Coordinates of C-alpha atoms in Angstrom, one line a residue:
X1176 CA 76.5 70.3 164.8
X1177 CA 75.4 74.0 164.4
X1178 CA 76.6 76.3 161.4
X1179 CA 75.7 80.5 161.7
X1180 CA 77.1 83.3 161.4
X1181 CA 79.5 85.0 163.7
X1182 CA 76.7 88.1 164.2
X1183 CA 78.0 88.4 167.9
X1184 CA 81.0 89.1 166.8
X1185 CA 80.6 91.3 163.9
X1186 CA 78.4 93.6 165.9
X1187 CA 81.4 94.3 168.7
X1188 CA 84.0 94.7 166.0
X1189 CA 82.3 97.0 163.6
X1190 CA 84.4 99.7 164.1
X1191 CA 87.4 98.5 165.4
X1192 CA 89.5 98.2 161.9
X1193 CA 90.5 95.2 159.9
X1194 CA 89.6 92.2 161.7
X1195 CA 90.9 88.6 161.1
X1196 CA 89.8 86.5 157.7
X1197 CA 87.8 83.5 160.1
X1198 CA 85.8 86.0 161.5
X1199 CA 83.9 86.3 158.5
X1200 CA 83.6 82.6 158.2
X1201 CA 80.0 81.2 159.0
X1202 CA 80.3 79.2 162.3
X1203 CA 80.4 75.3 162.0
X1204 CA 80.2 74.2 165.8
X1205 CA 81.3 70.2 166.1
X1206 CA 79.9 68.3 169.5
X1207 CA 79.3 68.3 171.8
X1208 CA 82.0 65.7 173.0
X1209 CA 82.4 63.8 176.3
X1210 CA 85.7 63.6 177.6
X1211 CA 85.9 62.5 181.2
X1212 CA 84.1 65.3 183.4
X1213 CA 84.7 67.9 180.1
X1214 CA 82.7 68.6 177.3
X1215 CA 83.7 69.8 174.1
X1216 CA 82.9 71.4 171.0
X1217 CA 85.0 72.0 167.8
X1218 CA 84.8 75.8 166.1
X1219 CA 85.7 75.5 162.6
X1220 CA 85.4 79.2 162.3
X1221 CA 88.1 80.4 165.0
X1222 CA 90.0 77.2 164.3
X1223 CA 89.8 75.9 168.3
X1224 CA 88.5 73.4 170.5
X1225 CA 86.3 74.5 173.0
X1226 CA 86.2 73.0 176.3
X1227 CA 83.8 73.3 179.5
X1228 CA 85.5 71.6 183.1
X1229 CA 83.2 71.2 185.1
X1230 CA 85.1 70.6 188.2
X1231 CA 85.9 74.2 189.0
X1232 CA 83.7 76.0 191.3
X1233 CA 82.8 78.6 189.1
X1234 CA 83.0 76.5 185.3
X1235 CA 83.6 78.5 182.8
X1236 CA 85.0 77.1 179.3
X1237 CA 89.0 77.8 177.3
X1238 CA 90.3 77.3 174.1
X1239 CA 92.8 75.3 172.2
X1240 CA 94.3 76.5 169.4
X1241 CA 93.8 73.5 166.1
X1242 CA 96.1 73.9 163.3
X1243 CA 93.3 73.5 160.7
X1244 CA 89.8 73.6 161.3
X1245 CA 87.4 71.0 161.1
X1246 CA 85.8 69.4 158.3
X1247 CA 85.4 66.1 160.2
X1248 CA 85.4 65.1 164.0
X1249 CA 85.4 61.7 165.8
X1250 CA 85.7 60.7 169.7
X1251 CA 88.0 57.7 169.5
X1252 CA 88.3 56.7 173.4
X1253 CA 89.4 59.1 175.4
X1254 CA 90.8 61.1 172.5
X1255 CA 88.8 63.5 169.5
X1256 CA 90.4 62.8 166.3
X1257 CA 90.0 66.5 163.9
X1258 CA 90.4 66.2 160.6
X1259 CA 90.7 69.8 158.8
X1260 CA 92.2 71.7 155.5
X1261 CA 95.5 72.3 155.9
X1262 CA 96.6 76.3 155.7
X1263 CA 99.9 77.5 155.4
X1264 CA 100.1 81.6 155.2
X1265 CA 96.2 82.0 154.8
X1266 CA 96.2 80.1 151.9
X1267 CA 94.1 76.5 151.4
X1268 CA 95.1 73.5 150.0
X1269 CA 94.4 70.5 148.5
X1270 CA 95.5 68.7 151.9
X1271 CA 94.1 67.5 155.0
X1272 CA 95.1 67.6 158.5
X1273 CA 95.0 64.8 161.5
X1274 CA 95.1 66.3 165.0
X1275 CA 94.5 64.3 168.1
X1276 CA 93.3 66.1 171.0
X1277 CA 93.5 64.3 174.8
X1278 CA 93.2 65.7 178.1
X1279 CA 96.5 66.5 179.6
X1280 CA 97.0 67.0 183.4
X1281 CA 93.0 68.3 183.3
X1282 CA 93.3 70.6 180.3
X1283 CA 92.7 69.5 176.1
X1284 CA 95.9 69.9 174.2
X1285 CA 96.9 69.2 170.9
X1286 CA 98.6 66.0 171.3
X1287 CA 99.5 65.0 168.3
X1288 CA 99.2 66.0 164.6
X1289 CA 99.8 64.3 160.8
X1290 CA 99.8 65.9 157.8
X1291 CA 97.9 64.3 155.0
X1292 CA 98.5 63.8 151.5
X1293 CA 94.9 64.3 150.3
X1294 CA 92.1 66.3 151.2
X1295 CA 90.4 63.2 152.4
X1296 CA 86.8 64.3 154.3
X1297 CA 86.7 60.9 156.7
X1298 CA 88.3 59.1 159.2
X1299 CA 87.6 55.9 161.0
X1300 CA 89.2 54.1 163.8
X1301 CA 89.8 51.1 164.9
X1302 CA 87.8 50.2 168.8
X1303 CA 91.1 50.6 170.7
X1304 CA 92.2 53.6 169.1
X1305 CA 95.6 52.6 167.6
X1306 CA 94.6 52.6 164.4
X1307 CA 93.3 55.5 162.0
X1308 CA 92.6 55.5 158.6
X1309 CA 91.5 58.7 156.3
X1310 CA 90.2 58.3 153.0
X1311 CA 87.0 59.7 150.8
X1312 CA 83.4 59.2 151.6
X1313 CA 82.7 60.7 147.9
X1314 CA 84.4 60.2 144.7
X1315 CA 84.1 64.0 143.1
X1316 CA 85.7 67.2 144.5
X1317 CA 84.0 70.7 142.7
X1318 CA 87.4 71.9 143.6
X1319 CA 89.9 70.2 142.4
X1320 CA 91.3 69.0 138.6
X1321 CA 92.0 65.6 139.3
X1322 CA 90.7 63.1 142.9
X1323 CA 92.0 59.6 143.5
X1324 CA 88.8 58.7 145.6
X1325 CA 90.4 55.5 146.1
X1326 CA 93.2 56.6 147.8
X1327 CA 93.9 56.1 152.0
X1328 CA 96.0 57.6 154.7
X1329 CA 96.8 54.8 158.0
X1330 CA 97.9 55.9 160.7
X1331 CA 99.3 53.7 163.4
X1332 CA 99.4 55.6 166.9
X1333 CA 101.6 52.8 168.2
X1334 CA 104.7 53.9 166.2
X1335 CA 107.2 56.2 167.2
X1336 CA 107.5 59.9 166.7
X1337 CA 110.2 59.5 164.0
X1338 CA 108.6 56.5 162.3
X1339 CA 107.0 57.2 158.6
X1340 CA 103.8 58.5 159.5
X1341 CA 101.3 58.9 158.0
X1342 CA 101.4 55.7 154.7
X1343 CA 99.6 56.5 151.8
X1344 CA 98.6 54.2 149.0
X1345 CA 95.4 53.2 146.5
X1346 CA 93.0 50.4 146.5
X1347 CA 93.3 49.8 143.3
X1348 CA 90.7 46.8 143.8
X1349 CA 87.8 48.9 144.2
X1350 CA 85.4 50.5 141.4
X1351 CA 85.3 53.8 143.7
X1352 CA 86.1 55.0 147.3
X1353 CA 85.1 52.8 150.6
X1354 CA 81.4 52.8 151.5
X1355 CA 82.3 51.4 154.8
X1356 CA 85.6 50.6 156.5
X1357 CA 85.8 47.3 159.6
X1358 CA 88.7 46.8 161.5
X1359 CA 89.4 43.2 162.5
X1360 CA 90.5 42.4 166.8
X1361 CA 93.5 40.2 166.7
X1362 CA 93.3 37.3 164.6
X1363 CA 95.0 33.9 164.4
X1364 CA 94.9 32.2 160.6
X1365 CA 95.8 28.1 160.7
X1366 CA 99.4 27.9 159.8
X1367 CA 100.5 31.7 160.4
X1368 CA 104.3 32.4 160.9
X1369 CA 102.6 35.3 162.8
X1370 CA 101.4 35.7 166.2
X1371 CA 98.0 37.4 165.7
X1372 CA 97.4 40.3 162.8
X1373 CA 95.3 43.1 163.0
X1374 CA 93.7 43.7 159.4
X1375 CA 91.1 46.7 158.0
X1376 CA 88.2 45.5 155.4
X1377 CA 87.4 48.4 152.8
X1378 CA 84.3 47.3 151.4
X1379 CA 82.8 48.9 147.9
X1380 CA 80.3 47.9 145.3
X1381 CA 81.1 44.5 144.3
X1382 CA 84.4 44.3 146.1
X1383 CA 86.2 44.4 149.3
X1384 CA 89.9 45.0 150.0
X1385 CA 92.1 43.6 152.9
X1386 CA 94.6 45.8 154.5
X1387 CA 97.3 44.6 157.0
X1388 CA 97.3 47.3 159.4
X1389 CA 100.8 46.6 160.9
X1390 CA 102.4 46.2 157.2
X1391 CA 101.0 48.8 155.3
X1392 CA 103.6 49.0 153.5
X1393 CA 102.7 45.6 151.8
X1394 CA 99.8 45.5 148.9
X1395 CA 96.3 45.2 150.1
X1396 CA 94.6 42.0 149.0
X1397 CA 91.2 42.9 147.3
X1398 CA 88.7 40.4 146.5
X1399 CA 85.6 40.4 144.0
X1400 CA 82.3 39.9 145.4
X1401 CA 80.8 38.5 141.9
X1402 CA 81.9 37.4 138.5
X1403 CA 83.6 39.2 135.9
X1404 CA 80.5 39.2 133.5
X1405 CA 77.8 39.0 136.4
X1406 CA 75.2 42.0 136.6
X1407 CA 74.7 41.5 140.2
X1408 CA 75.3 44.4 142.0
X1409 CA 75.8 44.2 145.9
X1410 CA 76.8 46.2 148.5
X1411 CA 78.3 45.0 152.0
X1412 CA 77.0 46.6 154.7
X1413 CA 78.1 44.1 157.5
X1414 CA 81.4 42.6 158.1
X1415 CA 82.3 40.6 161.1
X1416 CA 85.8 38.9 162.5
X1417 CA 85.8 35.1 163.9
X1418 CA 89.0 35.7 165.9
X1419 CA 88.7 31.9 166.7
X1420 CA 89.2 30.6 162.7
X1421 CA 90.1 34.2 161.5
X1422 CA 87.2 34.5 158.7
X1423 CA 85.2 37.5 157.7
X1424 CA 81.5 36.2 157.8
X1425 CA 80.2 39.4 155.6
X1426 CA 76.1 40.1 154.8
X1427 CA 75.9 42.2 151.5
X1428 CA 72.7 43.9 150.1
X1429 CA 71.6 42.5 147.1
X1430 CA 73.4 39.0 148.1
X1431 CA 71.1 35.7 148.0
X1432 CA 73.6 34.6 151.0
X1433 CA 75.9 35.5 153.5
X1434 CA 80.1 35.8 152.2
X1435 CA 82.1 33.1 154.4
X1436 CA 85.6 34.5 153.4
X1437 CA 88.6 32.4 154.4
X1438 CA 92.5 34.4 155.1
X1439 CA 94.9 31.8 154.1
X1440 CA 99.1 33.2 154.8
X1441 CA 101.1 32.7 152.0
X1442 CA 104.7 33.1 151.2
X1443 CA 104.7 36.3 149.3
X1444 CA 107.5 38.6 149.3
X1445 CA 106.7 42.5 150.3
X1446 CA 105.2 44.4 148.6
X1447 CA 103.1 41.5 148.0
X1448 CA 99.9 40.9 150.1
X1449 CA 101.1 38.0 152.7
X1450 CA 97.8 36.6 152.7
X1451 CA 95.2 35.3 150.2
X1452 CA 91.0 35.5 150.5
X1453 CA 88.6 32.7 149.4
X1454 CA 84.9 32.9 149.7
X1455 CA 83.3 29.8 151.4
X1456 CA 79.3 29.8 150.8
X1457 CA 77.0 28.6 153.0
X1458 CA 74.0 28.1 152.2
X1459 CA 70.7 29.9 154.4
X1460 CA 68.6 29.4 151.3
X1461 CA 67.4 32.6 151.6
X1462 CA 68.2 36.5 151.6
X1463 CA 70.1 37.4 154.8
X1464 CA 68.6 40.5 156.5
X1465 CA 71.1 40.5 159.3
X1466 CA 73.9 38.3 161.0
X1467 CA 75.6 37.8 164.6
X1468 CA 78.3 35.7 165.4
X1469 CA 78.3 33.7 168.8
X1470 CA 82.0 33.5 169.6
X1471 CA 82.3 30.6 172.7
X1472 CA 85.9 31.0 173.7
X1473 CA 85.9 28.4 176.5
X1474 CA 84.8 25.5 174.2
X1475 CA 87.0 27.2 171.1
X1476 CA 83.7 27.6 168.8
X1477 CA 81.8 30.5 166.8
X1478 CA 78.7 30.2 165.7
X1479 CA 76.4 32.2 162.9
X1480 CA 73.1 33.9 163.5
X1481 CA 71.4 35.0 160.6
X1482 CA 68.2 36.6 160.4
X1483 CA 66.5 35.3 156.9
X1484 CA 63.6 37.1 155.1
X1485 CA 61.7 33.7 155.2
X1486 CA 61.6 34.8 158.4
X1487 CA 63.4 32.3 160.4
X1488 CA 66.8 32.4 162.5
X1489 CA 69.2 29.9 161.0
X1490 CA 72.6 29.0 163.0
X1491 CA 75.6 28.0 161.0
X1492 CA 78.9 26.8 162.4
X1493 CA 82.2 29.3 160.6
X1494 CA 82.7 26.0 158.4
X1495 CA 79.7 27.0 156.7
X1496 CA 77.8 23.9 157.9
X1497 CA 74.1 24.4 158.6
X1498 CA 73.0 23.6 162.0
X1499 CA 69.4 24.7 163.2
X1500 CA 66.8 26.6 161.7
X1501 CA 63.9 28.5 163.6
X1502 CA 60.8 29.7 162.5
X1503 CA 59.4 32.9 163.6
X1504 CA 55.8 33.5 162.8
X1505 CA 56.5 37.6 162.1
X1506 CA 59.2 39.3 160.3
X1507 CA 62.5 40.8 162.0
X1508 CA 65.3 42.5 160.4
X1509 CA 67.8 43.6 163.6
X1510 CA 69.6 40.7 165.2
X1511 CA 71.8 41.5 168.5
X1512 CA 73.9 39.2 170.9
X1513 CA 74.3 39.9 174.4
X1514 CA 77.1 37.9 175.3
X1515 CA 76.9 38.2 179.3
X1516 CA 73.5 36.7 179.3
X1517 CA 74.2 34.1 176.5
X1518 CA 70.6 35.6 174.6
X1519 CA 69.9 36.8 171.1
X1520 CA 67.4 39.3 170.5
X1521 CA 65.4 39.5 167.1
X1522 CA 63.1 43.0 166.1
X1523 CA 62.4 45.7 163.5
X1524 CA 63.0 49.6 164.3
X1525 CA 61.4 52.3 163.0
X1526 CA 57.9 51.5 163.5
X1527 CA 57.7 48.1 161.2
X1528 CA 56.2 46.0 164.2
X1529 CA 55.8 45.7 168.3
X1530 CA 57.5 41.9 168.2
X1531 CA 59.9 41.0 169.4
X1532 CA 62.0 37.4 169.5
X1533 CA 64.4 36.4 172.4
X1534 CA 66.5 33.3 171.8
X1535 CA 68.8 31.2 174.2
X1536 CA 72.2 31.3 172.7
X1537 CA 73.7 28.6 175.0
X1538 CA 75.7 26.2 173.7
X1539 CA 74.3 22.4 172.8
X1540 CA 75.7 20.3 170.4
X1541 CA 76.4 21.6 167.1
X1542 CA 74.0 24.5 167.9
X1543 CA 72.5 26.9 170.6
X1544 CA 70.3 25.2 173.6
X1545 CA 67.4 27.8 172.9
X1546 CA 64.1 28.3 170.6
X1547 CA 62.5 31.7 169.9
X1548 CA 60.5 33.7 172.9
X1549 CA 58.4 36.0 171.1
X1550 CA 56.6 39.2 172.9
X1551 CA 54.0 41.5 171.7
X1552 CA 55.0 45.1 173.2
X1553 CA 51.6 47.3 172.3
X1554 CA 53.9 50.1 170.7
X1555 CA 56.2 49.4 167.7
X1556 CA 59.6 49.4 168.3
X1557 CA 61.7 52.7 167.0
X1558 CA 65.2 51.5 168.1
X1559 CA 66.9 49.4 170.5
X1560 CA 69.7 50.0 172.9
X1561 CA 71.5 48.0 175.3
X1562 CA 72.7 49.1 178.8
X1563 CA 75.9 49.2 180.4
X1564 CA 75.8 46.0 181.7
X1565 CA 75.0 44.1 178.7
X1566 CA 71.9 42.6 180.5
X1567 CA 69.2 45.2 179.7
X1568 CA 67.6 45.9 176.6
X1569 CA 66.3 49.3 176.2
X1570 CA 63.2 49.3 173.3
X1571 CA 62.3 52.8 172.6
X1572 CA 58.9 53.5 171.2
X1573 CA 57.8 56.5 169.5
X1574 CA 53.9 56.3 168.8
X1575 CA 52.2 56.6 171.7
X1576 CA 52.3 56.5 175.9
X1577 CA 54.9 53.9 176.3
X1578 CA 58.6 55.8 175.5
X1579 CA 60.5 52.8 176.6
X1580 CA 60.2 49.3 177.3
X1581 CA 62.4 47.4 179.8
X1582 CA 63.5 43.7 179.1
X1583 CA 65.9 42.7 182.1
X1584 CA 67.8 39.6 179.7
X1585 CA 69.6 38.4 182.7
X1586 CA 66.6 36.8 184.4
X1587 CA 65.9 33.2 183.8
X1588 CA 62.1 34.5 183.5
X1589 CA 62.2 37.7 181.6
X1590 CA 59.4 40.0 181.0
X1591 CA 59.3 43.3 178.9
X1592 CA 58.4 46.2 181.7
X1593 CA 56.9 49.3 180.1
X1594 CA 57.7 52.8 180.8
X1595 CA 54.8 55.4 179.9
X1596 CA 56.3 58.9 179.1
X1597 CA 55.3 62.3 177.9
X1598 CA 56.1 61.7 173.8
X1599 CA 59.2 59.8 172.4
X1600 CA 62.9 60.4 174.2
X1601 CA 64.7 62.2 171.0
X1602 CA 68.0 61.8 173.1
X1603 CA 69.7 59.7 175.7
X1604 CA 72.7 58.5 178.1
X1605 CA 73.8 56.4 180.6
X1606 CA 75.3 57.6 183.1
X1607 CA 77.4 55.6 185.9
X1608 CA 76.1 52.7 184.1
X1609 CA 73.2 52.5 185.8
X1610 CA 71.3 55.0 185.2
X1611 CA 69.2 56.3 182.0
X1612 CA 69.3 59.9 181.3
X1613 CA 66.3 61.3 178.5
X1614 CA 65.1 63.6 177.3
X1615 CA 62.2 64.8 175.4
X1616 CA 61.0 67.5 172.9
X1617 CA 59.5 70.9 173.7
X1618 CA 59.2 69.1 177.7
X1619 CA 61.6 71.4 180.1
X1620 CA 62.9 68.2 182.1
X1621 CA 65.4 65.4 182.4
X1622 CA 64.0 62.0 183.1
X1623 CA 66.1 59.7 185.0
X1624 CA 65.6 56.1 185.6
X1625 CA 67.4 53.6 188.1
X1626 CA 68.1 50.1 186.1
X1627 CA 68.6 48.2 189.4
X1628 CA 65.9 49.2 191.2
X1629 CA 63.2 50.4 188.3
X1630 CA 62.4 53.9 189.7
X1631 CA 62.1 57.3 188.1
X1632 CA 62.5 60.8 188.6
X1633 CA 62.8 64.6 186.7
X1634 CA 65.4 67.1 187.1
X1635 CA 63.2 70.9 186.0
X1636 CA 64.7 72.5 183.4
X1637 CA 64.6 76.3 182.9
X1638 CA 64.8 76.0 178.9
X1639 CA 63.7 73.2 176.6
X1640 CA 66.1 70.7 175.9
X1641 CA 68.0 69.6 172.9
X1642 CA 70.2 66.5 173.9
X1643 CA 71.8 65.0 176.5
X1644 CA 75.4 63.9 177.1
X1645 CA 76.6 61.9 180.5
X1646 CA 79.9 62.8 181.9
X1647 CA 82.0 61.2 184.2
X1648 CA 80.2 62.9 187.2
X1649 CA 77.8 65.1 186.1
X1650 CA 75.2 65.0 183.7
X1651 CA 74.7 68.2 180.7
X1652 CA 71.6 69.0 178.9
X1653 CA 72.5 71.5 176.2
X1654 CA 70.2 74.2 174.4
X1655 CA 69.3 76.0 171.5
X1656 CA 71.8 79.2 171.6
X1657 CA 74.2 80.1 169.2
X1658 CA 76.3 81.2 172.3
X1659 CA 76.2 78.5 174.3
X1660 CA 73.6 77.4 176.8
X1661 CA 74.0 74.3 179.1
X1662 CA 72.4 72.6 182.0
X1663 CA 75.0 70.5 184.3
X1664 CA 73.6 68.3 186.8
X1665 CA 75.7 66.9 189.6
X1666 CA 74.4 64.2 192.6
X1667 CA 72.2 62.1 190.2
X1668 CA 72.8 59.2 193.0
X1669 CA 71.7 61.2 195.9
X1670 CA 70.3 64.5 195.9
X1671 CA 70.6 65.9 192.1
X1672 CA 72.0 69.5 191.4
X1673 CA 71.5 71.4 188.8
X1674 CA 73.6 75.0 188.1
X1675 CA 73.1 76.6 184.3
X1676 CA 76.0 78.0 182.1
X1677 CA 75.8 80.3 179.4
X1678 CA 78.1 81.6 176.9
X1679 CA 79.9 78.8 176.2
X1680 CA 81.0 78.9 173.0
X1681 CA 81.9 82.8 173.5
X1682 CA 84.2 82.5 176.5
X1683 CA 87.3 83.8 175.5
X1684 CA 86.6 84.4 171.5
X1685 CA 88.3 87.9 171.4
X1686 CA 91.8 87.0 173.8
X1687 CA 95.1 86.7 171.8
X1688 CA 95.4 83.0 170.0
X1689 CA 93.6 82.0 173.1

């Protein structure tokens, strides 16, 4: 995101009379923003999306027209999600504004758009998009008399046009607005009149509350994390669905455990939460620094991972019932399953060590088949990332000639494979999932790496880089220019091509409403 002001512009209009109100504005630029082969970028200054196609000969970018600009944007699937002040005759309010943008026959149009009760400054969405839900990341507003930071806005995108959209209400079961918001897949509870249900955790200090997504009209169920009287304070900071049992296994900073929390129906009349929540402890006799769940659908079983500070990896069954415990002779605090190679993998990022653990996650018993692999990689680990296929793990390093490390998880006999590179890789892609696209700092070229095969190669670049964003066909590298400066490349499979666009975020600033 860039913010500066319009100087372009207020050069060329100097003397040409009274010029619009936004023009004034400093410049907030949003994005860039995959969508299919376009890229986008959200002015909150002009009030308009900007989009670059790609696919015409000549590419050259166009604007849509928002109804609000943007104090908040999110890609949710193939859609951006705005959120922006509502204005009505130049004047602001104390409301907020949700407009979808989607490709339409090849060009961005305003799809769809809500107005909001609140000035709410987030929004978070479920993973298939049907679902949206605006509330407040803060709990003050130097603007206004009175806030309910507690209040929230859902939005489901399944309902029709007409239908009551979008329902407001407070969770009144939380000291102060959401830290974080989790949205459940479909899940079965024992003894449901219902099919499936499709719920939202809102977690706070001390407390979470339950929201039933498809009866929002109904009260949410909150839940306290501690006694009354306790002075514990924790904060949840990972929540995850069993969609086999239909329990929230939740780790909380500041917890000596993990939360098992059980969903039990229950025969309440609307507005009354249908539901009830009861927390199940078990017991990892130790501080939890990170959790995974191991969901086995053939066999109907989930299973607990959890990461402990001891350090060890303890494996739990969603009854709470300890099954295995495994040393590990160095400390890890990131846990990750890789479900289409049945393998855990254990590590710290940001510099805190070069070891890593592997695990077989196969099911035996009441536990996993597996013990701990552990590999020393020469170069501390700064984050992970996992490809495409959900068999390769990507280990970035940032302190010295290794940038990446390969570990190829689908192997019976893995080995980490290291990549020496030119200083770290501040941004990356993947582009037709098999490729790796980096870049890095002050270096005027874009790496490329094959998965399958293991081999390399550089795309020159006339200008250093600042990120990279993979497209449906074609790769962009963007750079520093407050009017817009990309690099596509086209052909990354064969022979790669590389054309350079400027004045991006200009094209067609001065035209009528665009």
């Amino acid at each position: 995101m860039k913010s500066l002001p319009l100087y372009a512009m207020l050069l060329l209009l100097g003397a040409c009379g009274p010029r619009p109100a936004t023009w004034d504005r400093a410049r907030t630029v949003h994005g860039p923003f995959p969508l299919a082969d376009q890229l986008i970028w959200i002015d909150d200054a002009s009030e308009a999306a900007i989009a670059l196609d790609l696919h015409q000969i000549k590419p050259s970018s166009y604007r849509t027209p928002l109804i609000a600009g943007a104090s908040f944007v999110k890609r949710i699937g193939e859609q951006l999600v705005v959120l922006g002040a509502s204005t009505r005759d130049g004047q602001s309010q104390r409301l907020a504004t949700l407009q979808l943008l989607a490709l339409v026959d090849g060009r961005l149009s305003l799809k769809r758009s809500f107005e909001l009760p609140a000035a709410f400054d987030r929004v978070a969405a479920s993973d298939d998009g049907r679902f949206i839900v605006a509330y407040f990341a803060t709990a003050t507003d130097q603007g206004a008399v009175f806030r309910n930071p507690n209040q929230i806005a859902v939005v489901d995108l399944e309902q029709a046009a007409g239908a009551q959209q979008p329902v407001s209400f407070t969770l009144r079961d939380l000291p102060g607005p959401p830290s974080g918001v989790f949205f459940s897949p479909e899940l079965r509870l024992a003894n449901d009149t219902r099919s499936t249900r499709r719920l939202a955790v809102f977690a706070a200090s001390n407390a979470i509350s339950v929201v039933d997504l498809e009866q929002p009209e109904r009260q949410p169920a909150g839940l306290s994390l501690v006694p009354f009287d306790s002075t514990t304070r924790v904060e949840p900071q990972v929540v995850l669905f069993d969609p086999l049992t239909g329990r929230i296994v939740m780790r909380a900073k500041g917890a000596s455990d993990l939360y098992l929390i059980a969903l039990s129906p229950t025969a309440a009349k609307s507005p009354l939460a249908d539901f009830a929540l009861t927390i199940e402890r078990p017991s990892a006799a130790a501080d939890v620094v990170d959790v995974a769940l191991l969901v086995d659908q053939a066999i109907g079983r989930t299973l607990i991972a959890a990461l402990t500070t001891a350090p060890e990896l303890v494996v739990f069954d969603t009854q709470g019932a300890l099954a295995q415990r495994f040393a590990l002779d160095s400390a890890a605090h990131a846990l990750r399953y890789l479900p289409a190679v049945d393998r855990l993998l254990a590590y710290s990022e940001a510099g805190v060590s070069d070891r890593i653990f592997v695990f077989e996650a196969k099911a035996e018993g009441k536990g996993i088949a597996g013990r701990p692999v552990g590999r020393t990689l020469g170069s501390a680990v700064a984050r992970v990332a996992i490809a495409p296929d959900g068999k390769n793990a990507l280990i970035f390093h940032d302190d010295g000639g290794v940038a990446v490390s390969l570990l190829d998880l689908g192997r019976a006999q893995w080995s980490e494979e290291p990549l020496a590179g030119r200083g770290a890789l501040t941004s990356y892609d993947f582009y037709d999932r098999d490729y790796l696209v980096a870049i890095t700092p002050r270096v005027k070229q874009l790496g490329l790496l094959d998965l399958r095969t293991r081999s390399v190669g550089d795309v020159p670049l006339d200008f250093e880089p600042i990120s990279v964003v993979a497209l449906d066909h074609d790769v962009v590298v963007t750079h520093s220019s407050p009017t817009g400066l990309i690099t596509a490349i086209s052909g990354l499979d064969a022979q790669p091509r590389a054309r350079v666009i400027s004045g991006v975020l200009i094209e067609g600033l001065f035209d009528a409403r665009y």
